[in-house]
Amino acid sequence: MNLKTLTTDDIRQLADSETIYMRGQQYFKSGAVNGIKWEDNKLSAKVFGAHDQYDVEIEEKGAKLICDCTCPYEGIHCKHTVAALLTFWKQKDQLQQRADKDKARQKSLKQLLLKLDKKDLAELLVSSTKKHKHWKSVLLQKIADQLSNIDIKEDLSGVYQEQYQTLTDRAFKIIHYHNEYGGGPESEYYQVDNLLNQTSQLFKTHRLSDEIKRQYVDKLFKYYDAGNSGMDDMLMKAIDQASETGNDWQYVVTKLKRKTKDGWDQSYRQQLITDIYKSKLKDDQAYLDIRMQNLKRSGDFYDLATYWQDKGNVEKALEIAKQGVKQCAQAGELLEFLFQHYQKSDYQSALSYLKQIFQERPRLENYHRLKKFTRPDDWPETDNKCRKILGKYQPYELAIIHKESQEYDKVLAYILTRSSDYSLYYGGEEKDKLAVELISRFPNELLPYFQSKVQKHLDFKDRSHYQQAAWYAEYVKEIYCQHLQQKDSWQSYINEVRSNHAKQPALLEEFMNFPAVS
């Protein structure tokens, strides 16, 4: 797959799901994509989402498209990526012309710069950094990289310090703003993270003095202690990246021991101090002193259990883990620890812990783990109990189990269970997926299901819902024309939809792709 030959079918296949594709298509049609640019087989764009503007980058690598978006979606190809690709597909020729013009301009500019002598060029570059701070950090990085690769006698510390100052000035300006207002645009979080990562790289290559490092850590702690920027994890990550020596970590411990104004995060600070003594300073006694005073949560017991396990004292590790299971309401990681220990040597104990894991987190993956581990004679009773739990807490996952067991009538019953309008946005797509899979088995039963979905979206009377309604109408058409062989009934249905909404041109546009069938 490459950008030049990209089709809408390719984009649909690339999307993580049909729902993602439909939402991306809505963004594309609404004009949410801005600043799209195509250069050197790399596509970039800004896409306005529900809460913020996100940066999308798509690059050709071999036969694959590598996609990246700054939105919080945890999948691979999000709706913003789909919107950017659809915009590219629509504007491909114009973008190619623009890219060709940009290359020509860059070539012309390069020829002009080559005519300048070194002194004039140096003055031009220096003067340009006074007005453009971002360009200054890019230029300093380029200078540092180039000079470090050649044999020169000059001291580069001044370049590195200037680079540090430029990066941190930009980062702390944004952090200060977020701290004052209790947050800010999501895109700025990614910007700060990038700036702090670049700063950390300067420390890792030992290009900055210990004095500068202390000043940097102090500044990070200033905003970490304030706790109002929404960037606490990012700030602590930067502190971690800047700290390398024992003295560095002792200094961090000293800063963490200071009580904040309201003291709300003291428990978490204690956890950080404990981790530093254990993993960074390797101070066993200090670690144990603090850890034994702070055994409250499952994670505390798990941390201590793995400590003793790493020390070779398995008996002590098991004792701590079992103590934690008794004391903690939620003990998933401890139960997993105990199961992993007993699974090869003590079937009954291991089975008991695996059952508790399922009871604490009744999900399909844990059901499958339990089924795989349980002996055949023990499974029917265990299976029955698991299904009762899933039916109460995870009905969709129980429906998946019914499908796997070819109990299709039970899957149908789940699909047809009445849902609230809330399910149009959250969870409804789970039933839709199962319904699509069962169309060929239960066309008559599922026809009203898809028709009701069409009507619910039409009732909202806006284009995005009309698009969703058209998507469901495709399945109504499939049932009538392919499975029931009732093309006349389909034609009557779609004509009635259009007739009932004759004064809504947006709806009629979305339903244009339903020509008369013969």
PDB file of C-alpha atoms in Angstrom, residues 316-471:
ATOM      1  CA  LYS A 316       9.201 -15.286  52.350  1.00  0.00           C
ATOM      2  CA  ALA A 317       7.862 -14.017  49.028  1.00  0.00           C
ATOM      3  CA  LEU A 318       4.911 -16.439  49.170  1.00  0.00           C
ATOM      4  CA  GLU A 319       4.190 -15.524  52.788  1.00  0.00           C
ATOM      5  CA  ILE A 320       4.002 -11.823  51.903  1.00  0.00           C
ATOM      6  CA  ALA A 321       1.824 -12.481  48.828  1.00  0.00           C
ATOM      7  CA  LYS A 322      -0.678 -14.579  50.802  1.00  0.00           C
ATOM      8  CA  GLN A 323      -0.798 -11.956  53.534  1.00  0.00           C
ATOM      9  CA  GLY A 324      -1.632  -9.347  50.893  1.00  0.00           C
ATOM     10  CA  VAL A 325      -4.427 -11.476  49.409  1.00  0.00           C
ATOM     11  CA  LYS A 326      -6.058 -11.694  52.848  1.00  0.00           C
ATOM     12  CA  GLN A 327      -5.752  -7.969  53.582  1.00  0.00           C
ATOM     13  CA  CYS A 328      -6.543  -6.384  50.193  1.00  0.00           C
ATOM     14  CA  ALA A 329      -9.967  -6.198  48.562  1.00  0.00           C
ATOM     15  CA  GLN A 330      -8.370  -6.149  45.099  1.00  0.00           C
ATOM     16  CA  ALA A 331      -5.331  -8.401  44.834  1.00  0.00           C
ATOM     17  CA  GLY A 332      -5.013  -9.225  41.142  1.00  0.00           C
ATOM     18  CA  GLU A 333      -1.237  -8.971  40.838  1.00  0.00           C
ATOM     19  CA  LEU A 334      -0.714 -11.006  44.033  1.00  0.00           C
ATOM     20  CA  LEU A 335      -3.081 -13.713  42.804  1.00  0.00           C
ATOM     21  CA  GLU A 336      -1.188 -13.802  39.521  1.00  0.00           C
ATOM     22  CA  PHE A 337       2.103 -14.041  41.413  1.00  0.00           C
ATOM     23  CA  LEU A 338       0.809 -17.032  43.401  1.00  0.00           C
ATOM     24  CA  PHE A 339      -0.708 -18.728  40.350  1.00  0.00           C
ATOM     25  CA  GLN A 340       2.561 -18.432  38.427  1.00  0.00           C
ATOM     26  CA  HIS A 341       4.393 -20.049  41.341  1.00  0.00           C
ATOM     27  CA  TYR A 342       2.004 -22.994  41.832  1.00  0.00           C
ATOM     28  CA  GLN A 343       0.855 -23.750  38.280  1.00  0.00           C
ATOM     29  CA  LYS A 344       3.493 -26.443  37.635  1.00  0.00           C
ATOM     30  CA  SER A 345       3.704 -27.976  41.096  1.00  0.00           C
ATOM     31  CA  ASP A 346       0.297 -27.711  42.816  1.00  0.00           C
ATOM     32  CA  TYR A 347      -2.758 -27.952  40.528  1.00  0.00           C
ATOM     33  CA  GLN A 348      -5.415 -27.360  43.210  1.00  0.00           C
ATOM     34  CA  SER A 349      -3.707 -24.273  44.650  1.00  0.00           C
ATOM     35  CA  ALA A 350      -3.043 -22.855  41.197  1.00  0.00           C
ATOM     36  CA  LEU A 351      -6.664 -23.483  40.144  1.00  0.00           C
ATOM     37  CA  SER A 352      -7.930 -21.755  43.267  1.00  0.00           C
ATOM     38  CA  TYR A 353      -5.874 -18.638  42.562  1.00  0.00           C
ATOM     39  CA  LEU A 354      -6.856 -18.597  38.883  1.00  0.00           C
ATOM     40  CA  LYS A 355     -10.538 -18.764  39.876  1.00  0.00           C
ATOM     41  CA  GLN A 356     -10.004 -15.803  42.182  1.00  0.00           C
ATOM     42  CA  ILE A 357      -8.343 -13.907  39.321  1.00  0.00           C
ATOM     43  CA  PHE A 358     -11.453 -14.510  37.200  1.00  0.00           C
ATOM     44  CA  GLN A 359     -13.822 -13.522  40.019  1.00  0.00           C
ATOM     45  CA  GLU A 360     -11.919 -10.292  40.544  1.00  0.00           C
ATOM     46  CA  ARG A 361     -11.749  -9.542  36.824  1.00  0.00           C
ATOM     47  CA  PRO A 362     -14.435 -11.515  34.964  1.00  0.00           C
ATOM     48  CA  ARG A 363     -13.262 -11.027  31.400  1.00  0.00           C
ATOM     49  CA  LEU A 364     -13.087 -13.242  28.337  1.00  0.00           C
ATOM     50  CA  GLU A 365      -9.304 -13.564  28.452  1.00  0.00           C
ATOM     51  CA  ASN A 366      -9.436 -14.875  32.035  1.00  0.00           C
ATOM     52  CA  TYR A 367     -12.261 -17.254  31.112  1.00  0.00           C
ATOM     53  CA  HIS A 368     -10.094 -18.718  28.348  1.00  0.00           C
ATOM     54  CA  ARG A 369      -7.112 -18.995  30.702  1.00  0.00           C
ATOM     55  CA  LEU A 370      -9.244 -20.848  33.223  1.00  0.00           C
ATOM     56  CA  LYS A 371     -10.679 -23.159  30.564  1.00  0.00           C
ATOM     57  CA  LYS A 372      -7.225 -23.987  29.228  1.00  0.00           C
ATOM     58  CA  PHE A 373      -5.791 -24.733  32.688  1.00  0.00           C
ATOM     59  CA  THR A 374      -8.709 -26.605  34.272  1.00  0.00           C
ATOM     60  CA  ARG A 375      -8.769 -30.380  33.974  1.00  0.00           C
ATOM     61  CA  PRO A 376     -11.661 -31.789  31.871  1.00  0.00           C
ATOM     62  CA  ASP A 377     -13.422 -33.364  34.862  1.00  0.00           C
ATOM     63  CA  ASP A 378     -13.415 -30.052  36.748  1.00  0.00           C
ATOM     64  CA  TRP A 379     -14.478 -27.847  33.846  1.00  0.00           C
ATOM     65  CA  PRO A 380     -18.308 -28.249  33.611  1.00  0.00           C
ATOM     66  CA  GLU A 381     -18.899 -26.991  37.157  1.00  0.00           C
ATOM     67  CA  THR A 382     -16.328 -24.209  36.765  1.00  0.00           C
ATOM     68  CA  ASP A 383     -17.748 -23.221  33.370  1.00  0.00           C
ATOM     69  CA  ASN A 384     -21.260 -22.924  34.780  1.00  0.00           C
ATOM     70  CA  LYS A 385     -20.110 -20.623  37.597  1.00  0.00           C
ATOM     71  CA  CYS A 386     -18.072 -18.474  35.207  1.00  0.00           C
ATOM     72  CA  ARG A 387     -21.008 -18.028  32.847  1.00  0.00           C
ATOM     73  CA  LYS A 388     -23.266 -16.894  35.691  1.00  0.00           C
ATOM     74  CA  ILE A 389     -20.717 -14.269  36.703  1.00  0.00           C
ATOM     75  CA  LEU A 390     -20.258 -13.073  33.113  1.00  0.00           C
ATOM     76  CA  GLY A 391     -24.012 -12.921  32.574  1.00  0.00           C
ATOM     77  CA  LYS A 392     -24.279 -10.539  35.507  1.00  0.00           C
ATOM     78  CA  TYR A 393     -21.252  -8.327  34.864  1.00  0.00           C
ATOM     79  CA  GLN A 394     -20.086  -8.871  31.251  1.00  0.00           C
ATOM     80  CA  PRO A 395     -23.040  -9.963  29.054  1.00  0.00           C
ATOM     81  CA  TYR A 396     -21.233  -9.124  25.808  1.00  0.00           C
ATOM     82  CA  GLU A 397     -18.327 -11.387  26.682  1.00  0.00           C
ATOM     83  CA  LEU A 398     -20.785 -14.139  27.586  1.00  0.00           C
ATOM     84  CA  ALA A 399     -22.318 -13.683  24.125  1.00  0.00           C
ATOM     85  CA  ILE A 400     -18.862 -14.208  22.606  1.00  0.00           C
ATOM     86  CA  ILE A 401     -18.585 -17.474  24.543  1.00  0.00           C
ATOM     87  CA  HIS A 402     -22.012 -18.525  23.255  1.00  0.00           C
ATOM     88  CA  LYS A 403     -20.828 -17.776  19.715  1.00  0.00           C
ATOM     89  CA  GLU A 404     -17.648 -19.803  20.243  1.00  0.00           C
ATOM     90  CA  SER A 405     -19.818 -22.669  21.512  1.00  0.00           C
ATOM     91  CA  GLN A 406     -22.121 -22.290  18.464  1.00  0.00           C
ATOM     92  CA  GLU A 407     -25.045 -21.420  20.735  1.00  0.00           C
ATOM     93  CA  TYR A 408     -26.280 -18.882  18.198  1.00  0.00           C
ATOM     94  CA  ASP A 409     -29.809 -18.606  19.581  1.00  0.00           C
ATOM     95  CA  LYS A 410     -28.352 -17.275  22.835  1.00  0.00           C
ATOM     96  CA  VAL A 411     -26.229 -14.770  20.916  1.00  0.00           C
ATOM     97  CA  LEU A 412     -29.363 -13.592  19.096  1.00  0.00           C
ATOM     98  CA  ALA A 413     -31.201 -13.217  22.404  1.00  0.00           C
ATOM     99  CA  TYR A 414     -28.393 -10.973  23.669  1.00  0.00           C
ATOM    100  CA  ILE A 415     -28.461  -8.842  20.504  1.00  0.00           C
ATOM    101  CA  LEU A 416     -32.215  -8.337  20.727  1.00  0.00           C
ATOM    102  CA  THR A 417     -32.128  -7.408  24.414  1.00  0.00           C
ATOM    103  CA  ARG A 418     -33.487  -3.879  24.641  1.00  0.00           C
ATOM    104  CA  SER A 419     -30.779  -1.221  24.876  1.00  0.00           C
ATOM    105  CA  SER A 420     -31.009   2.424  25.875  1.00  0.00           C
ATOM    106  CA  ASP A 421     -30.288   5.253  23.427  1.00  0.00           C
ATOM    107  CA  TYR A 422     -27.018   5.601  25.326  1.00  0.00           C
ATOM    108  CA  SER A 423     -25.860   2.474  23.486  1.00  0.00           C
ATOM    109  CA  LEU A 424     -25.834   4.421  20.221  1.00  0.00           C
ATOM    110  CA  TYR A 425     -22.530   5.834  21.421  1.00  0.00           C
ATOM    111  CA  TYR A 426     -21.124   3.397  23.964  1.00  0.00           C
ATOM    112  CA  GLY A 427     -21.315  -0.368  23.628  1.00  0.00           C
ATOM    113  CA  GLY A 428     -23.825  -0.476  20.768  1.00  0.00           C
ATOM    114  CA  GLU A 429     -21.134  -1.340  18.252  1.00  0.00           C
ATOM    115  CA  GLU A 430     -20.503  -4.595  20.156  1.00  0.00           C
ATOM    116  CA  LYS A 431     -24.031  -5.790  19.391  1.00  0.00           C
ATOM    117  CA  ASP A 432     -23.741  -4.468  15.835  1.00  0.00           C
ATOM    118  CA  LYS A 433     -20.662  -6.579  15.209  1.00  0.00           C
ATOM    119  CA  LEU A 434     -22.396  -9.736  16.410  1.00  0.00           C
ATOM    120  CA  ALA A 435     -25.556  -8.865  14.487  1.00  0.00           C
ATOM    121  CA  VAL A 436     -23.629  -8.506  11.220  1.00  0.00           C
ATOM    122  CA  GLU A 437     -22.028 -11.911  11.792  1.00  0.00           C
ATOM    123  CA  LEU A 438     -25.425 -13.563  12.337  1.00  0.00           C
ATOM    124  CA  ILE A 439     -27.355 -11.973   9.450  1.00  0.00           C
ATOM    125  CA  SER A 440     -27.172 -15.089   7.294  1.00  0.00           C
ATOM    126  CA  ARG A 441     -28.500 -17.272  10.153  1.00  0.00           C
ATOM    127  CA  PHE A 442     -31.303 -15.001  11.394  1.00  0.00           C
ATOM    128  CA  PRO A 443     -32.254 -12.539   8.621  1.00  0.00           C
ATOM    129  CA  ASN A 444     -35.915 -12.250   9.653  1.00  0.00           C
ATOM    130  CA  GLU A 445     -35.096 -11.725  13.321  1.00  0.00           C
ATOM    131  CA  LEU A 446     -32.344  -9.154  12.667  1.00  0.00           C
ATOM    132  CA  LEU A 447     -34.195  -7.076  10.059  1.00  0.00           C
ATOM    133  CA  PRO A 448     -36.135  -5.094  12.741  1.00  0.00           C
ATOM    134  CA  TYR A 449     -32.868  -4.626  14.670  1.00  0.00           C
ATOM    135  CA  PHE A 450     -31.141  -2.833  11.793  1.00  0.00           C
ATOM    136  CA  GLN A 451     -34.279  -0.910  10.824  1.00  0.00           C
ATOM    137  CA  SER A 452     -34.584   0.409  14.370  1.00  0.00           C
ATOM    138  CA  LYS A 453     -30.943   1.527  14.275  1.00  0.00           C
ATOM    139  CA  VAL A 454     -31.634   3.418  11.039  1.00  0.00           C
ATOM    140  CA  GLN A 455     -34.637   5.166  12.570  1.00  0.00           C
ATOM    141  CA  LYS A 456     -32.893   6.080  15.829  1.00  0.00           C
ATOM    142  CA  HIS A 457     -30.138   7.864  13.928  1.00  0.00           C
ATOM    143  CA  LEU A 458     -32.586   9.577  11.568  1.00  0.00           C
ATOM    144  CA  ASP A 459     -34.441  10.990  14.571  1.00  0.00           C
ATOM    145  CA  PHE A 460     -31.370  13.020  15.577  1.00  0.00           C
ATOM    146  CA  LYS A 461     -31.677  15.068  12.357  1.00  0.00           C
ATOM    147  CA  ASP A 462     -28.034  15.935  11.718  1.00  0.00           C
ATOM    148  CA  ARG A 463     -25.611  14.868   9.007  1.00  0.00           C
ATOM    149  CA  SER A 464     -23.335  12.734  11.171  1.00  0.00           C
ATOM    150  CA  HIS A 465     -26.320  10.628  12.265  1.00  0.00           C
ATOM    151  CA  TYR A 466     -27.612  10.465   8.699  1.00  0.00           C
ATOM    152  CA  GLN A 467     -24.261   8.949   7.733  1.00  0.00           C
ATOM    153  CA  GLN A 468     -24.606   6.359  10.483  1.00  0.00           C
ATOM    154  CA  ALA A 469     -28.185   5.651   9.403  1.00  0.00           C
ATOM    155  CA  ALA A 470     -26.998   5.033   5.831  1.00  0.00           C
ATOM    156  CA  TRP A 471     -24.414   2.570   7.162  1.00  0.00           C
TER     157      TRP A 471
END
